CSV table of N, CA and C in Angstrom, one decimal:
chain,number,residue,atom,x,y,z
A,1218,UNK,N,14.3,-4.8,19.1
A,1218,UNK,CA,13.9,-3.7,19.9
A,1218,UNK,C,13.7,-2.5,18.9
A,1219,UNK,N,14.5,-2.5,17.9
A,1219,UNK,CA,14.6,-1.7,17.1
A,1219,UNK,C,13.3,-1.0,16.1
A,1220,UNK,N,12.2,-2.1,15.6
A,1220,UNK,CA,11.5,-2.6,14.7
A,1220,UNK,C,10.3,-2.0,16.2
A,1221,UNK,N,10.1,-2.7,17.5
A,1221,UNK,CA,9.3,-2.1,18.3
A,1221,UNK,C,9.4,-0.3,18.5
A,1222,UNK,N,10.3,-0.1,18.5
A,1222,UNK,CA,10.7,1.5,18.9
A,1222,UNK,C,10.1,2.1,17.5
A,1223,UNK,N,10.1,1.8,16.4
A,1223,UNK,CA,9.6,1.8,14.9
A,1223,UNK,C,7.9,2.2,15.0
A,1224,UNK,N,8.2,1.0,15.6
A,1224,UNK,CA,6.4,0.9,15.8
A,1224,UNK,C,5.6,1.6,16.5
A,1225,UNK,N,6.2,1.9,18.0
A,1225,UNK,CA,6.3,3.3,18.7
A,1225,UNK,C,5.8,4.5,18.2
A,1226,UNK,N,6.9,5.0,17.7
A,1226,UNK,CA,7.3,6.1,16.6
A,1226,UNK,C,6.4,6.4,15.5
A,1227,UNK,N,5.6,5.1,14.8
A,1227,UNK,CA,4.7,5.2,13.6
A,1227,UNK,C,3.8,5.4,14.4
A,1228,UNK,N,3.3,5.0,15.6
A,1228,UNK,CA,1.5,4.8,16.2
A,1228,UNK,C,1.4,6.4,16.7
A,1229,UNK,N,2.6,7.1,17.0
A,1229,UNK,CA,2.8,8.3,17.7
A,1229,UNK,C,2.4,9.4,16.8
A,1230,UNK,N,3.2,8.8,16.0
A,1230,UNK,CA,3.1,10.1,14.5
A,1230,UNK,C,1.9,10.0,13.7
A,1231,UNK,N,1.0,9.1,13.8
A,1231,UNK,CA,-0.4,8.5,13.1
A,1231,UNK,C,-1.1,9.3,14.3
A,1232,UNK,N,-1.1,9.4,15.5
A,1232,UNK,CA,-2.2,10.0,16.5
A,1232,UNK,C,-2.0,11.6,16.5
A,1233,UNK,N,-1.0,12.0,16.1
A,1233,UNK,CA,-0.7,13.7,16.0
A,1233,UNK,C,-1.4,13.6,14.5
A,1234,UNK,N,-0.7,13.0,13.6
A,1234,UNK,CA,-1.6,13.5,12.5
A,1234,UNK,C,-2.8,13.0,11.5
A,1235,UNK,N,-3.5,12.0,12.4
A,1235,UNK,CA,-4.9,11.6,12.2
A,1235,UNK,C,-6.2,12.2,11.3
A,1236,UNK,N,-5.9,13.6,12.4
A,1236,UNK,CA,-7.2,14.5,12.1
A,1236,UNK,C,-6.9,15.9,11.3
A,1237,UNK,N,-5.6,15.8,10.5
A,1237,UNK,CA,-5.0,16.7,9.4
A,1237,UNK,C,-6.0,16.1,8.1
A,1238,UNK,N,-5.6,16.8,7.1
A,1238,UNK,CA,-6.3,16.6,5.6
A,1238,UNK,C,-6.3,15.4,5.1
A,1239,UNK,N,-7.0,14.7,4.3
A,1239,UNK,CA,-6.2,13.2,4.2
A,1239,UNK,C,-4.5,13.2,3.4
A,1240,UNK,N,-4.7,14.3,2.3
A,1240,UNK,CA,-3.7,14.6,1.4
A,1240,UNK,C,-2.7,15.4,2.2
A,1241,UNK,N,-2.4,15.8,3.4
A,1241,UNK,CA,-1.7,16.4,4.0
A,1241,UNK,C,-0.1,15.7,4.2
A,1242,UNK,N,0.8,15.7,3.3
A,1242,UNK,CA,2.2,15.2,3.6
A,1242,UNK,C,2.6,14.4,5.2
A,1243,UNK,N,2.2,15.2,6.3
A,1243,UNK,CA,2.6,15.1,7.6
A,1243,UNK,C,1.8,13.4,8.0
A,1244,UNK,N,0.5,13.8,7.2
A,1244,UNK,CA,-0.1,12.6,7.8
A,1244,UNK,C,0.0,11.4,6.9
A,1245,UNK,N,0.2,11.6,5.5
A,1245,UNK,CA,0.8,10.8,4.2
A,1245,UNK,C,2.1,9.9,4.9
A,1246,UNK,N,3.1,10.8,5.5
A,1246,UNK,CA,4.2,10.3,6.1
A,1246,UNK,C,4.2,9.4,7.5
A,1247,UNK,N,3.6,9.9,8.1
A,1247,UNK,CA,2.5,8.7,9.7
A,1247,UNK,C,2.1,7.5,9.1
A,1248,UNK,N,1.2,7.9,7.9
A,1248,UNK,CA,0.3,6.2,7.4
A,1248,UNK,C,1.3,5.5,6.6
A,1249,UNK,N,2.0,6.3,6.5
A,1249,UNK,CA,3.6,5.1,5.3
A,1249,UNK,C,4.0,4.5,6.3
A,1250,UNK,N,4.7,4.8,7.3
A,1250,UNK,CA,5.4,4.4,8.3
A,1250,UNK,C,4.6,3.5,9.2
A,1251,UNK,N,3.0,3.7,9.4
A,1251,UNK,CA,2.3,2.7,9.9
A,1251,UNK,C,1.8,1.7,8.9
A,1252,UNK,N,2.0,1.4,7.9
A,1252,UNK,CA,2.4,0.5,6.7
A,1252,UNK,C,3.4,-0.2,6.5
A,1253,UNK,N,4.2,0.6,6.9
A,1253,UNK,CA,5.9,-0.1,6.4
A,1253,UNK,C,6.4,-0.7,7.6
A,1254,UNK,N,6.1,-0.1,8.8
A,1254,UNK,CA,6.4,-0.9,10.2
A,1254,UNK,C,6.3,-2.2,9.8
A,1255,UNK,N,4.9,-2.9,10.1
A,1255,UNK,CA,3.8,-4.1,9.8
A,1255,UNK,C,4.7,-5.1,8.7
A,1256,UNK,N,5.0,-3.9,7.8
A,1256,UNK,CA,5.3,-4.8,6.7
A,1256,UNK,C,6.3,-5.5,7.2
A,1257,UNK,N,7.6,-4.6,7.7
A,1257,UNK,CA,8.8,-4.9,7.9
A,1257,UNK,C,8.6,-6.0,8.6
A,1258,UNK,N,8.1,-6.1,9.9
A,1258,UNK,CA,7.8,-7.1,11.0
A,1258,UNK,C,7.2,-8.6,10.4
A,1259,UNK,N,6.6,-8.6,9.3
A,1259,UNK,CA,6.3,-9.6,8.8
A,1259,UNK,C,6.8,-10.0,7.6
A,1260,UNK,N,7.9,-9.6,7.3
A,1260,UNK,CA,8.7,-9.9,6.4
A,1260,UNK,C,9.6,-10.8,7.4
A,1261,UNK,N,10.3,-9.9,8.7
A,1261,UNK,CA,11.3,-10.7,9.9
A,1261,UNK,C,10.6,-11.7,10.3
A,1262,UNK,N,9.2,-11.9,9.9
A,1262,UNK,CA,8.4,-12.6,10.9
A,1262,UNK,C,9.1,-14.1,9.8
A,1263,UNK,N,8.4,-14.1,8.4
A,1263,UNK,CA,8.5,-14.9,7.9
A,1263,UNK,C,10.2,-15.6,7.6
A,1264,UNK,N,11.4,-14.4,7.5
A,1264,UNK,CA,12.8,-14.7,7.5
A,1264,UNK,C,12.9,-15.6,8.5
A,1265,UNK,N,12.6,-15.5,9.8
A,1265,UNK,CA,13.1,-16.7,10.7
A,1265,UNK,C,12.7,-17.7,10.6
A,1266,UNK,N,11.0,-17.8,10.3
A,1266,UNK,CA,10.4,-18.6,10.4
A,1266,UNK,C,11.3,-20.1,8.9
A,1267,UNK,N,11.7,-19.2,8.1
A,1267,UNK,CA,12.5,-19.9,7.1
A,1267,UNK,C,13.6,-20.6,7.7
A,1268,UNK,N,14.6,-19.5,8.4
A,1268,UNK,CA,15.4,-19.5,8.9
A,1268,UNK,C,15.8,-21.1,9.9
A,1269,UNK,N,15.0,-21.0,10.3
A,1269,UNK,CA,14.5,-22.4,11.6
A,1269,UNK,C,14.4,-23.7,11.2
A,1270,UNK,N,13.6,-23.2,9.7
A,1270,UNK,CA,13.3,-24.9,9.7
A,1270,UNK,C,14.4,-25.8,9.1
A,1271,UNK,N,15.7,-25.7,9.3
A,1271,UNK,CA,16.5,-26.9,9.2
A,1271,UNK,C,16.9,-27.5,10.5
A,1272,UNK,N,16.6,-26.6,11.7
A,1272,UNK,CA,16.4,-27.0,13.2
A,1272,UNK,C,15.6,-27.9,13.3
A,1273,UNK,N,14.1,-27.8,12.8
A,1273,UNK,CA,13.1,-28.5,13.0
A,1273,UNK,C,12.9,-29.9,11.8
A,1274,UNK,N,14.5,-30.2,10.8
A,1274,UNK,CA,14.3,-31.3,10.5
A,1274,UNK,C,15.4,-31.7,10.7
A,1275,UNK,N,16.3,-31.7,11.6
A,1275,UNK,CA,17.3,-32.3,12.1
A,1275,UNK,C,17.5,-31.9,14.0
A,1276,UNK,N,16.6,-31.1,14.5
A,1276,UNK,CA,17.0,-30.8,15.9
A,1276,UNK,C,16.8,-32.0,16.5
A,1277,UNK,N,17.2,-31.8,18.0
A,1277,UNK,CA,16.4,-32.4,19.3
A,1277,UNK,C,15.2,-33.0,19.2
A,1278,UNK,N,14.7,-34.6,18.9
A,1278,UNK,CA,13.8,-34.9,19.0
A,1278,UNK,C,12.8,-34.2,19.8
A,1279,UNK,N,13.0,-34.3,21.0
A,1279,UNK,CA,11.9,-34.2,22.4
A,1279,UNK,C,11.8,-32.9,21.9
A,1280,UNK,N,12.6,-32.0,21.9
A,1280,UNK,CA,12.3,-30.3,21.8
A,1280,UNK,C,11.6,-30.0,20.0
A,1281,UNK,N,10.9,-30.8,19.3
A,1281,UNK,CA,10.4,-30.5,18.1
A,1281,UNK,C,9.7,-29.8,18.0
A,1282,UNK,N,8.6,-30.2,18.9
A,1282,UNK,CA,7.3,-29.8,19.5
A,1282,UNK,C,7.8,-28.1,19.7
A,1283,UNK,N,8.5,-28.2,20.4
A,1283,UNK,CA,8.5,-26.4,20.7
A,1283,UNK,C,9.1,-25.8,19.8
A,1284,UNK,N,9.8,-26.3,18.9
A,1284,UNK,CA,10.3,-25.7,17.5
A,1284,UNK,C,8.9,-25.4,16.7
A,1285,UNK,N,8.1,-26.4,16.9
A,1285,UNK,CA,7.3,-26.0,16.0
A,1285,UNK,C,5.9,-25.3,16.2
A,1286,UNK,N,5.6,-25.2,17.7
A,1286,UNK,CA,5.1,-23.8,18.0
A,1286,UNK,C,5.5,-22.8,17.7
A,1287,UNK,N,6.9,-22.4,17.7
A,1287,UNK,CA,7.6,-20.9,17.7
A,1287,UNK,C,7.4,-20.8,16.6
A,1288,UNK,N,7.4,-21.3,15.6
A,1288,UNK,CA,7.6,-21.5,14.0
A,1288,UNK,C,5.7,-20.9,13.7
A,1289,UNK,N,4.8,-21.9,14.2
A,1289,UNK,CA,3.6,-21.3,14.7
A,1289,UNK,C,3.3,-19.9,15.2
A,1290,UNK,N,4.1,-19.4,15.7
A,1290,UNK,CA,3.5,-18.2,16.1
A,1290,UNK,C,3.7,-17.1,15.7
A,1291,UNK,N,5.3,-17.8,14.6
A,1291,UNK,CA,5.5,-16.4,14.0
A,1291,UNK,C,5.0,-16.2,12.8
A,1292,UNK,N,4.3,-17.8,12.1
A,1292,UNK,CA,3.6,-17.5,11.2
A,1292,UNK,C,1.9,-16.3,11.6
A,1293,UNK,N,1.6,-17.0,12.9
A,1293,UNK,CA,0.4,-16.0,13.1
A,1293,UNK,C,1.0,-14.5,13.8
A,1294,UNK,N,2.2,-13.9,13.8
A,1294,UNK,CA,2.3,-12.9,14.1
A,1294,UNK,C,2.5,-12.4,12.5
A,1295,UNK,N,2.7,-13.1,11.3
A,1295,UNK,CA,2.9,-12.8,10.1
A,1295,UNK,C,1.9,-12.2,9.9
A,1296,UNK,N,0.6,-13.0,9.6
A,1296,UNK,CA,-0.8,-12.6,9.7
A,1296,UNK,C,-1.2,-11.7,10.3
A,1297,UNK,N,-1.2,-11.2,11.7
A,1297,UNK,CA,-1.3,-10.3,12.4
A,1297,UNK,C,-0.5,-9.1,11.6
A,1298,UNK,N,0.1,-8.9,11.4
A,1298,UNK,CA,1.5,-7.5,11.2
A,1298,UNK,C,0.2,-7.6,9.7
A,1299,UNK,N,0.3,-8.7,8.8
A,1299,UNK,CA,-0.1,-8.1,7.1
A,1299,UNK,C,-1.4,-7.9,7.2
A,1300,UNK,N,-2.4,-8.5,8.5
A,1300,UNK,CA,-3.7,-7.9,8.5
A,1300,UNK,C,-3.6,-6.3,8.7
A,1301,UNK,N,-2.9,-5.5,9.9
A,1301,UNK,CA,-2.7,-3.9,10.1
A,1301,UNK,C,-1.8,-3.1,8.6
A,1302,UNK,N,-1.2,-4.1,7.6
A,1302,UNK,CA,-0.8,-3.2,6.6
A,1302,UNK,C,-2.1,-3.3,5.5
A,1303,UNK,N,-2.7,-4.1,5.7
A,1303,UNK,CA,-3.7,-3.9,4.9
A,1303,UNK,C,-5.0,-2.8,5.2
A,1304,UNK,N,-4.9,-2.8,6.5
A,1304,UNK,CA,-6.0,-2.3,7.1
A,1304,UNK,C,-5.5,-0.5,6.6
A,1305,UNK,N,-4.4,0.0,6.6
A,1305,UNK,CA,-4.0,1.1,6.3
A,1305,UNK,C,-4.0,1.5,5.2
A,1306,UNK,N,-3.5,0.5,4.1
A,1306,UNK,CA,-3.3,0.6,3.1
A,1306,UNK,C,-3.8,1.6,2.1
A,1307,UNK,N,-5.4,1.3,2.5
A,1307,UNK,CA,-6.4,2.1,1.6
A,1307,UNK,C,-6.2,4.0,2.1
A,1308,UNK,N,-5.7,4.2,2.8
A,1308,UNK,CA,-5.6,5.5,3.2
A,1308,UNK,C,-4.6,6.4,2.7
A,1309,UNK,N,-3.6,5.6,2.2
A,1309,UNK,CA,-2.4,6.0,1.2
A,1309,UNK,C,-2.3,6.6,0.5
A,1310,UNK,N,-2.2,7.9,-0.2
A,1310,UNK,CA,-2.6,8.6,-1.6
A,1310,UNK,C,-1.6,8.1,-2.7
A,1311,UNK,N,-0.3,7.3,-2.2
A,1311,UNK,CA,0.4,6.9,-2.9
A,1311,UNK,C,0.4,6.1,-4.0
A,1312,UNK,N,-0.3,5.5,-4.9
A,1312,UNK,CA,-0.6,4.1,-6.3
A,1312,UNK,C,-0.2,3.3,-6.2
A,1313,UNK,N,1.1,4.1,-6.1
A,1313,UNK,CA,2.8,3.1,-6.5
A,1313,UNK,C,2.9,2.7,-5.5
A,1314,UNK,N,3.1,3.0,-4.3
A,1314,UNK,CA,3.3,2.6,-2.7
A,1314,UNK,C,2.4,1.5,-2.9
A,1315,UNK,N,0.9,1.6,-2.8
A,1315,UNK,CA,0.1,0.9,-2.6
A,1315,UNK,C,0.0,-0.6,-3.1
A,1316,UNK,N,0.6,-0.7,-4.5
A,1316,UNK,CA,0.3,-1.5,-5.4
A,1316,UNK,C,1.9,-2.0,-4.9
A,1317,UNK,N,3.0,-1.6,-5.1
A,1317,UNK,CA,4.1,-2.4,-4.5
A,1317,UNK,C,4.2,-3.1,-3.1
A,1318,UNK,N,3.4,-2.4,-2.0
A,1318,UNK,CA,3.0,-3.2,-1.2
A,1318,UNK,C,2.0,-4.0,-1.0
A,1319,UNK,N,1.0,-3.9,-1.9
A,1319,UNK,CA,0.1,-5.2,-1.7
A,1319,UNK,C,1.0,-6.5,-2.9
A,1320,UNK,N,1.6,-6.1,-3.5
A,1320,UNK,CA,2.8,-7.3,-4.0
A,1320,UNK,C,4.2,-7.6,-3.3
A,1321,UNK,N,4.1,-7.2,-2.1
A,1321,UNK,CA,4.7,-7.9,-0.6
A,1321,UNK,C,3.9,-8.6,-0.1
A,1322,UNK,N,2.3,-8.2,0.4
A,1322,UNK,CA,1.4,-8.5,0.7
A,1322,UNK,C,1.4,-9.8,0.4
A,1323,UNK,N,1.5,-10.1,-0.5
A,1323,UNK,CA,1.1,-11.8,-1.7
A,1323,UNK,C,1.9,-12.4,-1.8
A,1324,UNK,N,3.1,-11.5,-1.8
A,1324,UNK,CA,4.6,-12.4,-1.6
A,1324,UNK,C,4.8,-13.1,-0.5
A,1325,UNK,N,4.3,-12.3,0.7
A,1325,UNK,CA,4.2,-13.0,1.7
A,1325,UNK,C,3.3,-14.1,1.9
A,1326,UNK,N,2.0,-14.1,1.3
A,1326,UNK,CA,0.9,-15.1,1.7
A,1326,UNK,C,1.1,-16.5,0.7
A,1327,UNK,N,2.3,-15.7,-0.4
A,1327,UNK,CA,2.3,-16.9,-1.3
A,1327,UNK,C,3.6,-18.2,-0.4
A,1328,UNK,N,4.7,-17.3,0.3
A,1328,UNK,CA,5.7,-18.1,0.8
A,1328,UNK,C,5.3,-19.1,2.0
A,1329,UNK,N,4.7,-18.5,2.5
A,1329,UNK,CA,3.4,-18.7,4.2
A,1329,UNK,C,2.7,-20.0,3.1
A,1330,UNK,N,2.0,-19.9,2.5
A,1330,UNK,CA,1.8,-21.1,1.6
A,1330,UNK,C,2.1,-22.5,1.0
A,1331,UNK,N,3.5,-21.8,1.0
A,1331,UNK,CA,4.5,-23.2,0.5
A,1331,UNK,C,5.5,-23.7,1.6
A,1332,UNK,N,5.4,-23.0,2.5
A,1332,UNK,CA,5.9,-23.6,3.8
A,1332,UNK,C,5.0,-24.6,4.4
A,1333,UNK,N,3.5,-24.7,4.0
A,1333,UNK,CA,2.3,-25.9,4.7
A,1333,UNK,C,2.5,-27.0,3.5
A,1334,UNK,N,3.1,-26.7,2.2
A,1334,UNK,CA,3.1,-28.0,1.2
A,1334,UNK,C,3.8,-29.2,1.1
C-alpha cells in the first residue's frame, strides 16, 4: 500500500510541476520520484518473484500452475514498472541519477534473464 500511495504522490507532484522549466528543482524533484517509484516497484516485483521459486519447485503439485502465473505476472509487472522508468528517464537533468539508474535498469533485465535459463 505503501509503494501505491508513493505512486500517488509522484503522478500528483509530476502534474503540478509538468509545465515549470525543465531545470526547475520542484519539477527535477516530481520526475526523480516518478523514476524511483517504477524503479522500486520493480525491484519488489522481481524480489518475490525470487522469493517464490522454491515454492514452485517443491509446492503443491495441482497448484503449480498458479504458482507459476503469479511468478508470470510479476515478471510482466517488472516490465511494465522498467518500461515507465525509462520512459522518464530522459527528462532528468541528473548524469549520475540517470546512468545509476539505467544500471538498475540492466540489473534488472539481466536477473529477469537468468530466471528463463
Amino acid at each position: 500500500v505503501a509503494l501505491a500511495d508513493a505512486d500517488s504522490s509522484a503522478v500528483t507532484a509530476w502534474i503540478r510541476t509538468r509545465r515549470l522549466p525543465a531545470d526547475d528543482p520542484a519539477r527535477q524533484a516530481a520526475l526523480r520520484a516518478i523514476v524511483d517509484v517504477p524503479l522500486e516497484a520493480a525491484e519488489l516485483c522481481r524480489a518475490v518473484a525470487i522469493e517464490v521459486q522454491p515454492l514452485l519447485e517443491r509446492g503443491y503439485p495441482p497448484a503449480l500452475p498458479d504458482g507459476q502465473v503469479g511468478v508470470q505476472l510479476l515478471e510482466v509487472c517488472q516490465r511494465a514498472q522498467c518500461s515507465l522508468v525509462q520512459a522518464n528517464l530522459p527528462a532528468l537533468a541528473d548524469a549520475n541519477l540517470i546512468e545509476t539508474t539505467r544500471t538498475c535498469l540492466e540489473q534488472l533485465n539481466v536477473k529477469r534473464k537468468e530466471s528463463h535459463d
